[in-house]
XYZ file of C-alpha atoms in Angstrom:
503
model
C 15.948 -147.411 -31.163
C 15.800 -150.114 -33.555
C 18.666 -149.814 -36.472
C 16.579 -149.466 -39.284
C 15.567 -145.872 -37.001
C 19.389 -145.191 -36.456
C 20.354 -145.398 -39.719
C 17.423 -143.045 -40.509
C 18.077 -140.622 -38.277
C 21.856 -139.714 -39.344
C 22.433 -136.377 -40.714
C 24.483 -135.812 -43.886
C 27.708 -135.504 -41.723
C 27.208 -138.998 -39.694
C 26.288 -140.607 -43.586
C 29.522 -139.361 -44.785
C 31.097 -140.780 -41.360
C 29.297 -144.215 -41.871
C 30.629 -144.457 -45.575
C 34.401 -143.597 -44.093
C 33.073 -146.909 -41.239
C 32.942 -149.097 -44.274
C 35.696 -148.115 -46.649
C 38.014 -151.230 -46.935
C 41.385 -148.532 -46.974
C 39.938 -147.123 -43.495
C 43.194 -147.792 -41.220
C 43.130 -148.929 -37.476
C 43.378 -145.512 -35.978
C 40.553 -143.904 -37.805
C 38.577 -146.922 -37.287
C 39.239 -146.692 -33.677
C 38.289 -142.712 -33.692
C 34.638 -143.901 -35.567
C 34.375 -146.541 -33.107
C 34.242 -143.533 -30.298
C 31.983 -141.385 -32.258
C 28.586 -140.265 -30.143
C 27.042 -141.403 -33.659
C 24.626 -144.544 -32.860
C 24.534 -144.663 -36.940
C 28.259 -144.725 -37.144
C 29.348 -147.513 -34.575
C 26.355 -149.707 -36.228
C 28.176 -149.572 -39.908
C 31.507 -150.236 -38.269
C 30.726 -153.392 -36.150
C 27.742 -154.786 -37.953
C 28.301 -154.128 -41.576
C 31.488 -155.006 -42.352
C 35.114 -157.151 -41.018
C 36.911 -155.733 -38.653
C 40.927 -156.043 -38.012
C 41.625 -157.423 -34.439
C 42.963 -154.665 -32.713
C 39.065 -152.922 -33.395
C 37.613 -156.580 -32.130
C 39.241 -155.410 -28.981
C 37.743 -152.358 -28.485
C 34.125 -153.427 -29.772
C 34.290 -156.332 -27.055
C 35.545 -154.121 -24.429
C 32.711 -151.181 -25.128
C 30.681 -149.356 -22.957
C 27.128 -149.346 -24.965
C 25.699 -152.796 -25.049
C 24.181 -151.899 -28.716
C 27.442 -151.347 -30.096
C 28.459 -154.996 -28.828
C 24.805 -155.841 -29.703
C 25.736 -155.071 -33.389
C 28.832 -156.726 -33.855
C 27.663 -159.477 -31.832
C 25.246 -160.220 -35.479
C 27.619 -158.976 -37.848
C 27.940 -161.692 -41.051
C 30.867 -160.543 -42.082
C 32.874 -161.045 -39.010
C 34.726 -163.680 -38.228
C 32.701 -166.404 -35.691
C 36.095 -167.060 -33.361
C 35.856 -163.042 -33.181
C 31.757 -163.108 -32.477
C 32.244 -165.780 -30.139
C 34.856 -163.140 -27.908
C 31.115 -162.139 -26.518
C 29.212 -165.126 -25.235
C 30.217 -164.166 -21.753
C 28.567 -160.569 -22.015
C 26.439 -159.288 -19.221
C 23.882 -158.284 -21.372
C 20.870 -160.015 -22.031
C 20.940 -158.252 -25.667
C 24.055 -159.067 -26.791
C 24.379 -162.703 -25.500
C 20.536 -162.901 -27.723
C 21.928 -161.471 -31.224
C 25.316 -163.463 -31.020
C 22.780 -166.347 -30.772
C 20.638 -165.437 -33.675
C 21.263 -166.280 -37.067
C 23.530 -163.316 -39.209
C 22.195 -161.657 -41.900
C 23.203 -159.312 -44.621
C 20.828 -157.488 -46.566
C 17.772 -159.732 -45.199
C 19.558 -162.990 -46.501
C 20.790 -165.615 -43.438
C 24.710 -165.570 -44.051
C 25.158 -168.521 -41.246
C 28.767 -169.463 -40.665
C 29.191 -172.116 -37.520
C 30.053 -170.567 -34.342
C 33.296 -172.774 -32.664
C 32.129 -175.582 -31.122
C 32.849 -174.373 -27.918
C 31.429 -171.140 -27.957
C 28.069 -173.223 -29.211
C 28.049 -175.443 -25.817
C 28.609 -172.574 -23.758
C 25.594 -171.074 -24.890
C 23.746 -173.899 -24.430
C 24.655 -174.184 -21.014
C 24.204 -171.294 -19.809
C 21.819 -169.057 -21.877
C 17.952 -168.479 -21.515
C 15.678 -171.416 -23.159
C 14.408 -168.116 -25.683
C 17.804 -167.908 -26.951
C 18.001 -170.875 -28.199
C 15.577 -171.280 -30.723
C 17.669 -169.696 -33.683
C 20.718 -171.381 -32.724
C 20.496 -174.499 -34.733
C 22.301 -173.173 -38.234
C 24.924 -171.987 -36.076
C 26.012 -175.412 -35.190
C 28.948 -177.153 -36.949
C 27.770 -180.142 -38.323
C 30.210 -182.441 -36.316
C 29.005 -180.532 -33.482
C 25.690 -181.518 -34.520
C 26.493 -185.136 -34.996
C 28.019 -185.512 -31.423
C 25.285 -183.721 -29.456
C 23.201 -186.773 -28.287
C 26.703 -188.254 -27.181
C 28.416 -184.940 -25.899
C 30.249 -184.880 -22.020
C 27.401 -182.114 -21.375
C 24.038 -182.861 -19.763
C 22.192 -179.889 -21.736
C 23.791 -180.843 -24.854
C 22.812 -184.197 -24.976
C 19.383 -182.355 -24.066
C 19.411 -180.540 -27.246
C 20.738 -182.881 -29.059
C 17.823 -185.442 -28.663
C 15.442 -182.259 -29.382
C 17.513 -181.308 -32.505
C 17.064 -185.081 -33.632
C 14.481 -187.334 -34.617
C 14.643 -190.545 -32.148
C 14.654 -193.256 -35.220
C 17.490 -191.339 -36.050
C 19.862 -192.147 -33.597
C 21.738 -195.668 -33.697
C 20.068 -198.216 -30.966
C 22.915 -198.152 -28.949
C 22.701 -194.449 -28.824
C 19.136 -194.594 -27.836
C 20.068 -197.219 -25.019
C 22.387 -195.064 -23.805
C 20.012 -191.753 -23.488
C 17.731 -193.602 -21.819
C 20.094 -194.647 -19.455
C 21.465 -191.605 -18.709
C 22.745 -190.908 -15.422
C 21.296 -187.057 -15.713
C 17.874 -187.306 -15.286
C 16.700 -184.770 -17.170
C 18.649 -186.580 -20.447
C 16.700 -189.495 -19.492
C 13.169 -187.932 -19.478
C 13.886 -185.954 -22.492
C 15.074 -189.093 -24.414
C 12.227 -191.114 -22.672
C 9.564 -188.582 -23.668
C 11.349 -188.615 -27.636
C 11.035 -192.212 -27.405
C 7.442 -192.490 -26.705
C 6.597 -189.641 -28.949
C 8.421 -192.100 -32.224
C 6.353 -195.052 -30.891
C 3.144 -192.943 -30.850
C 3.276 -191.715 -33.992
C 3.906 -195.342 -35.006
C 0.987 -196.348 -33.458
C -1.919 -196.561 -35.281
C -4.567 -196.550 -32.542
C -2.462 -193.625 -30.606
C -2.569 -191.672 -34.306
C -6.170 -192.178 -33.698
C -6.849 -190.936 -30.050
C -3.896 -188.088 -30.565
C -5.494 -187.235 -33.833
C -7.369 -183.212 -32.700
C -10.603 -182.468 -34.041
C -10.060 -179.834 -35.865
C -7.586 -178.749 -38.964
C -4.182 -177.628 -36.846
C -0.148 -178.087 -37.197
C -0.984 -181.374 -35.007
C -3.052 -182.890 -37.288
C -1.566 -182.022 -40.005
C 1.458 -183.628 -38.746
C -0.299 -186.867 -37.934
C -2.000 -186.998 -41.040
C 1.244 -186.489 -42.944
C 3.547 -188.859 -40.924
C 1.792 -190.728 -38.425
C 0.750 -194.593 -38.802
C -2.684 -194.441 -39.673
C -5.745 -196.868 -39.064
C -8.288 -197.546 -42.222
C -10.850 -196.055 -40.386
C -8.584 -192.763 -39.973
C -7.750 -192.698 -43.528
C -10.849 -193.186 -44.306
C -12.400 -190.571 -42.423
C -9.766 -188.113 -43.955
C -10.173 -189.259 -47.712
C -12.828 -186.539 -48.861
C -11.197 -182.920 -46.892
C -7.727 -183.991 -46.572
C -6.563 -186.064 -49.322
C -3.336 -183.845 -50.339
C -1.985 -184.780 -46.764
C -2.419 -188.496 -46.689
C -1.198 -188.516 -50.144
C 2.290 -189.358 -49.100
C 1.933 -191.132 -46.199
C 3.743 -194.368 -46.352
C 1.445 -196.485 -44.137
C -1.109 -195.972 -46.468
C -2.462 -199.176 -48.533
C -1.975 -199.804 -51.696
C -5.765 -199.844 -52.312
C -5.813 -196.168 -51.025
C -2.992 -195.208 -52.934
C -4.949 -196.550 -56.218
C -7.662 -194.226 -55.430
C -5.750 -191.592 -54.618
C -3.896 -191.879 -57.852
C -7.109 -190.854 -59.419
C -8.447 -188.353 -57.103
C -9.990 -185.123 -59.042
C -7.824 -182.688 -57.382
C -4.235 -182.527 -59.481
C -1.979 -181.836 -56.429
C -3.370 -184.483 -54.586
C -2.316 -186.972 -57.995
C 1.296 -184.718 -57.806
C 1.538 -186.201 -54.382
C 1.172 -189.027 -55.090
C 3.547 -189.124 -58.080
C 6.230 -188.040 -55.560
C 6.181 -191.559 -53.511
C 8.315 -194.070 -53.869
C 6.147 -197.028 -53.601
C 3.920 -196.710 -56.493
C 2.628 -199.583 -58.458
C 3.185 -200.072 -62.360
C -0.533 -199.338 -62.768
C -0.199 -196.287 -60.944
C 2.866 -195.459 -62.926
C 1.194 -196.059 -66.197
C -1.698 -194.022 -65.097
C 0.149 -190.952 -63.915
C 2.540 -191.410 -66.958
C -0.671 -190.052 -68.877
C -2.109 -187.680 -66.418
C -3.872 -184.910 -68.450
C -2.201 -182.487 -65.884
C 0.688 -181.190 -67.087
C 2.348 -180.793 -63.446
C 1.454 -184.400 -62.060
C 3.470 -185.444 -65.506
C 6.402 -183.748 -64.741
C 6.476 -185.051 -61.181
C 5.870 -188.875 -62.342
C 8.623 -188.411 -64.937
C 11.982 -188.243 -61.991
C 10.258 -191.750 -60.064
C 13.470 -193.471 -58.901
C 11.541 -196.537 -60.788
C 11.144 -195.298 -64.283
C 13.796 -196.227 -66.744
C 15.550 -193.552 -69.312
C 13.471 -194.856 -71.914
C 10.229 -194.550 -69.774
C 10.889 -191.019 -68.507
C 12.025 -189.976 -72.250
C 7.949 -191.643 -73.264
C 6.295 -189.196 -70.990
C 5.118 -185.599 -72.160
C 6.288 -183.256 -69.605
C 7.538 -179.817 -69.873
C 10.455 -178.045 -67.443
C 9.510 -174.521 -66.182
C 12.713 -172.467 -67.451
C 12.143 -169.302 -65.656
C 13.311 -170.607 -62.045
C 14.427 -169.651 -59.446
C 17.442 -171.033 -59.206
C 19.069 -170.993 -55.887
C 22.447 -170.546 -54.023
C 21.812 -173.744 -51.144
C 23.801 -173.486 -48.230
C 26.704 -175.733 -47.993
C 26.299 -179.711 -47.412
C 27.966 -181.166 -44.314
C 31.368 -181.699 -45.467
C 31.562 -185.051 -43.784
C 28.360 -186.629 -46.055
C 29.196 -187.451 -49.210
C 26.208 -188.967 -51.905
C 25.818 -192.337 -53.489
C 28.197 -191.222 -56.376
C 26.789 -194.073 -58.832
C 23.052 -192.274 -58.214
C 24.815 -188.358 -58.303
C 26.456 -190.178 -61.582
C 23.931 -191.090 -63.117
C 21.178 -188.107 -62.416
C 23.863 -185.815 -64.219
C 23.748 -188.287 -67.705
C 20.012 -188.747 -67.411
C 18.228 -187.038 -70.184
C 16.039 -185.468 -67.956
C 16.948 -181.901 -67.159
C 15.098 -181.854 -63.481
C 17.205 -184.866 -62.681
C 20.548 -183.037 -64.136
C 19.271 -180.075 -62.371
C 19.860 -182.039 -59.012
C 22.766 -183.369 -59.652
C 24.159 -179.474 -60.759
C 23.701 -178.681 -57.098
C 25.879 -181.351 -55.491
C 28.905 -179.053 -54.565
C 31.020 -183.067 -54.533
C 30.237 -183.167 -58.005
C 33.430 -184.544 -59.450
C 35.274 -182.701 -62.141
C 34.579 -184.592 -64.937
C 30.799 -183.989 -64.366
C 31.354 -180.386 -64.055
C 32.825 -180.313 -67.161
C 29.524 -181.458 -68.559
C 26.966 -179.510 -66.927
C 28.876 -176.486 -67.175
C 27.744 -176.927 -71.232
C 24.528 -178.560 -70.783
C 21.322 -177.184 -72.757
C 19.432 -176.375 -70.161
C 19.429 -173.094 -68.154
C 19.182 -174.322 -65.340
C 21.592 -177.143 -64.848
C 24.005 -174.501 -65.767
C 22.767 -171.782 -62.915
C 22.486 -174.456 -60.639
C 26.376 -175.763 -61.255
C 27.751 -171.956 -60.967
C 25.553 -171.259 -57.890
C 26.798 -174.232 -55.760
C 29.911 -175.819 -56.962
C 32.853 -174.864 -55.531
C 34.862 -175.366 -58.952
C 32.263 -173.828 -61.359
C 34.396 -172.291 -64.231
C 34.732 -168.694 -64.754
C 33.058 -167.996 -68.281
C 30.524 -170.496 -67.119
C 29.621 -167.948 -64.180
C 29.562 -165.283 -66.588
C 27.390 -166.935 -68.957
C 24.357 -167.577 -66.460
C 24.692 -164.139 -64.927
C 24.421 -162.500 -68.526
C 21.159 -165.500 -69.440
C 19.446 -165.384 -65.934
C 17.572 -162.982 -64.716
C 15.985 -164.578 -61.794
C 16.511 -164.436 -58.260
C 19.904 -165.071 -56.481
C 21.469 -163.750 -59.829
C 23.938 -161.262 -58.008
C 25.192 -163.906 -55.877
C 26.861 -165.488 -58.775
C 29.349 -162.835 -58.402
C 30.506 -163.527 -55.046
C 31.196 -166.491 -56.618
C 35.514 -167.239 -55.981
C 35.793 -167.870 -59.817
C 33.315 -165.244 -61.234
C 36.206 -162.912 -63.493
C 36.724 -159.547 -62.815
C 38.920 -158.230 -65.622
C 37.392 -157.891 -69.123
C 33.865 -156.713 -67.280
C 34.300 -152.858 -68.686
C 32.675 -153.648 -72.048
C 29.358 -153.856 -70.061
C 29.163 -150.576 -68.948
C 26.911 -149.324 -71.799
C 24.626 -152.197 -71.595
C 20.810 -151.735 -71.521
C 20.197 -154.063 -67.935
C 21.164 -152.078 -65.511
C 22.380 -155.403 -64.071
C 24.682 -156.333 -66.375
C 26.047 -152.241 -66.427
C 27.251 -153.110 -62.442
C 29.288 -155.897 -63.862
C 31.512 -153.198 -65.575
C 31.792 -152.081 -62.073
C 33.629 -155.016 -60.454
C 36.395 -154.591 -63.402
C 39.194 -153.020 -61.507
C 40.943 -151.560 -65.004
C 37.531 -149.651 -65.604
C 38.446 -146.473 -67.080
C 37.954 -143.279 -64.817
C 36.200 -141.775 -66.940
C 33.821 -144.576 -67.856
C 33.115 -144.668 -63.630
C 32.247 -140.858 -63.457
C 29.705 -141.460 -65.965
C 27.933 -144.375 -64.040
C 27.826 -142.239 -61.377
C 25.606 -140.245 -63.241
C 23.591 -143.222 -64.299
C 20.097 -143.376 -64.446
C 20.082 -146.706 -61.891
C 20.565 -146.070 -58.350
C 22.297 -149.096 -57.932
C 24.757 -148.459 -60.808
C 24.964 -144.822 -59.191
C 26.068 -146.334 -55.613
C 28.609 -149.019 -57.063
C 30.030 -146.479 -59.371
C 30.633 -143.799 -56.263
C 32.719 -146.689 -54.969
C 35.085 -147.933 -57.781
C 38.800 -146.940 -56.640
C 39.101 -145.772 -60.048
C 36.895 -142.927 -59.895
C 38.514 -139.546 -60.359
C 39.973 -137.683 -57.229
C 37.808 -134.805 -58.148
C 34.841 -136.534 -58.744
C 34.735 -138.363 -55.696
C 35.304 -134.843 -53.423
C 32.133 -133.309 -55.216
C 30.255 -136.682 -54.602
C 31.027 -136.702 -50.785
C 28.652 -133.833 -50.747
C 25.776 -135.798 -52.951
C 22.793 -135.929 -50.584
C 22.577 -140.135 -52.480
C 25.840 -140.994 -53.238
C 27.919 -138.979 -50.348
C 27.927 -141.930 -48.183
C 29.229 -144.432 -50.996
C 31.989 -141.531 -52.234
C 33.077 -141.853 -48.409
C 33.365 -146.029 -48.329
C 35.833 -145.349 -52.019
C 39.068 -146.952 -51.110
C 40.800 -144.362 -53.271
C 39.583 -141.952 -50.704
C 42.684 -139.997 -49.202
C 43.471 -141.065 -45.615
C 43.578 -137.107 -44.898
C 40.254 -136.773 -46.153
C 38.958 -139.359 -43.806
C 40.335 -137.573 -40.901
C 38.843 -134.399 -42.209
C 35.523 -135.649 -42.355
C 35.908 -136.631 -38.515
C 37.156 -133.546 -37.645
C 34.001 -131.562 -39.386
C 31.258 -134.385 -37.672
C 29.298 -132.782 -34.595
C 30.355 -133.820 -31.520
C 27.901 -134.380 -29.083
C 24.603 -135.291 -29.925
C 25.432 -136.467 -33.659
C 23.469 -139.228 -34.129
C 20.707 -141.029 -32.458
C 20.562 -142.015 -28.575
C 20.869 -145.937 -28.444
């Protein structure tokens, strides 16, 4: 069964049980006892949804059921040196989901499995695994591959890698390679660069018909005149940015009828100062906007043009930059004083922003420089992270709270607010008054409801009646206020066998 089916199939007992899987109070011992349970629903919470203390690792690892493993073998909140205790397993299942990408709520929470755990699996896992496996390589890992002591990895690693990416001497070693599969695999990424590079083997490679090939060719390849001609009147938006296109193409293009064809070409970094002029004026509001951030264009220049910044978003949380690449800080420097807010918007997400520049942005005028600041810099300031939670409403807007500076104390004035949103904040305020928590659980949100169920401050009483709430039972259960003799209670009353569904 699939877990969404497990998790369906759990009776009100096994949802209590699953609840008692996640509460953060749960001790060892009644871990371990959930950890036995003939509950398919229960062992899922427990090794996928949540950390685990070591002396649990060690059982999971050491389990019978390969779906129990399975499930802890994805789990985002575990630690990777504690995932990576199963890329040995027999199973074909497990050794596939420690392989895949974690995820919590259908959002990729990728954390680098240890570098060696990484080059075992490439070494000796099935070609299918592999496919998901890139975000789960460290980025020094990444770095070394086409140079690593392992045949397969250097594989990979020219796979992973465009070939005018790797330093010559690099190259002349792959191609050297005593392994001769490294050799053919470098040879063949070698000849695929100087293809592409190749105007007349653009043209003969070049299919027929509209597929990812020729729109990849189109996009990137070298191309003839007679190719670009031919593609001028059904596929200008793809040549638009095509750097071996002339300058006499790029002219025309600059004037072509469609707007996103003109927005592509506003985007390149070659343009002409008649082209600039031109596009400075564009009657479409969007090709505008994307003339106005050319690297070319002075202050003054971008402050001439009439373009307008879409305030609504989204803004997102970006995963975190390689810690070993660091910016031009002169160009980082300068985007954050430009007058432009898509520029200042860029610079917000640089988590090396230095401090003085965080300083700045964390006041700027514009929404979202300052969303952008608390969603990916390290050292965004508490009442900063506070302040774009309570203005935006967009996506990403609960991760702000994860957030290592968002504040907790203070939050219980929100709890009569009219967003629901904003309500939950009052909720992650661990002085909330009880009796401001047993009236969110009575809320007319559901999501309010659930995080309300859970807040140690809820009343004793009130979380006993709730453990029998067909909703919130479940939630009452995961409370960390919950008495360690009610937990084994609740064991004690599950069915035994046959509670749950058959993995």
């Amino acid at each position: 069964m699939t877990p969404e089916q497990i998790s369906e199939s759990a009776g009100p007992a096994e949802r209590r049980l699953t609840g008692v899987a996640l509460n953060p109070a749960a001790p060892v011992d009644v871990l371990l006892r959930l950890l036995a349970s003939e509950s398919a629903a229960v062992r899922m919470a427990l090794t996928r949804d949540r950390a685990l203390p070591d002396p649990v690792v060690d059982a999971v690892v050491a389990h019978p059921d390969r779906w129990t493993r399975g499930f802890f073998a994805e789990n985002p909140y575990a630690d990777p040196e504690q995932r990576a205790r199963l890329v040995d397993d027999p199973e074909y299942h497990v050794r596939g989901r420690l392989a895949r990408e974690p995820r919590a709520g259908g959002v990729c929470m990728p954390r680098p499995l240890p570098d060696r755990t990484v080059v075992r699996i490439i070494e000796t896992y099935e070609s299918d695994h592999l496919w998901e496996l890139n975000r789960l390589i460290s980025p020094g890992l990444r770095r070394a591959m086409p140079t690593h002591p392992s045949p397969k990895v250097r594989c990979m690693g020219i796979s992973r890698l465009s070939w005018e990416s790797l330093a010559p001497g690099v190259q002349d070693a792959l191609l050297a390679d005593p392994d001769p599969e490294v050799r053919g695999s470098a040879d063949a990424s070698r000849r695929g660069y100087e293809r592409l590079r190749d105007p007349d083997a653009v043209r003969e490679d070049l299919p027929a018909h509209p597929c990812h090939a020729h729109t990849h060719l189109l996009m990137y390849g070298a191309l003839a005149p007679d190719v670009v001609a031919e593609a001028l009147p059904r596929h200008a938006g793809l040549i638009a940015g095509n750097d071996s296109v002339p300058p006499e193409t790029v002219a025309l293009l600059a004037a072509h009828p469609d707007p996103e064809v003109r927005i592509r070409v506003a985007e390149r970094p070659d343009l002409g100062p008649a082209e600039l002029r031109a596009l400075a004026v564009d009657p479409d509001p969007g090709v505008r906007l994307a003339l106005s951030v050319h690297p070319a264009l002075t202050e003054a220049e971008r402050a001439a043009i009439d373009y307008e910044v879409d305030q609504d978003g989204p803004y997102h949380h970006w995963p975190p930059h390689d810690p070993e690449w660091l910016p031009d800080p002169e160009r980082i420097r300068a985007r954050a004083l430009s007058a432009h807010p898509l520029l200042r918007r860029r610079a917000a997400g640089e988590p090396h922003l230095p401090a003085d520049l965080v300083a700045l942005l964390a006041d700027d005028s514009d929404l979202g420089v300052r969303v952008l600041l608390g969603h990916n810099h390290p050292d965004a300031p508490a009442a900063l992270l506070l302040r774009c939670f309570l203005e935006y409403t967009g996506r990403d807007r609960w991760h702000l709270t994860g957030h290592g500076n968002f504040p907790r104390t203070g939050l219980a004035r929100f709890a009569d607010d009219e967003d629901p949103a904003v309500r939950r904040l009052a909720l992650l305020d661990p002085g909330l008054p009880g009796d401001v928590a047993d009236r969110l659980t009575r809320d007319p949100d559901p999501q309010v409801r659930a995080d309300a169920a859970r807040h140690p401050r809820l009343p004793q009483d009130r979380i006993t009646e709730l453990l029998d709430d067909p909703e919130l039972g479940r939630r009452a259960a995961a409370n960390p206020a919950l008495p360690v003799a009610t937990m084994y209670a609740l064991i004690a009353a599950a069915p035994g066998e046959g509670a749950g569904a058959d993995c």
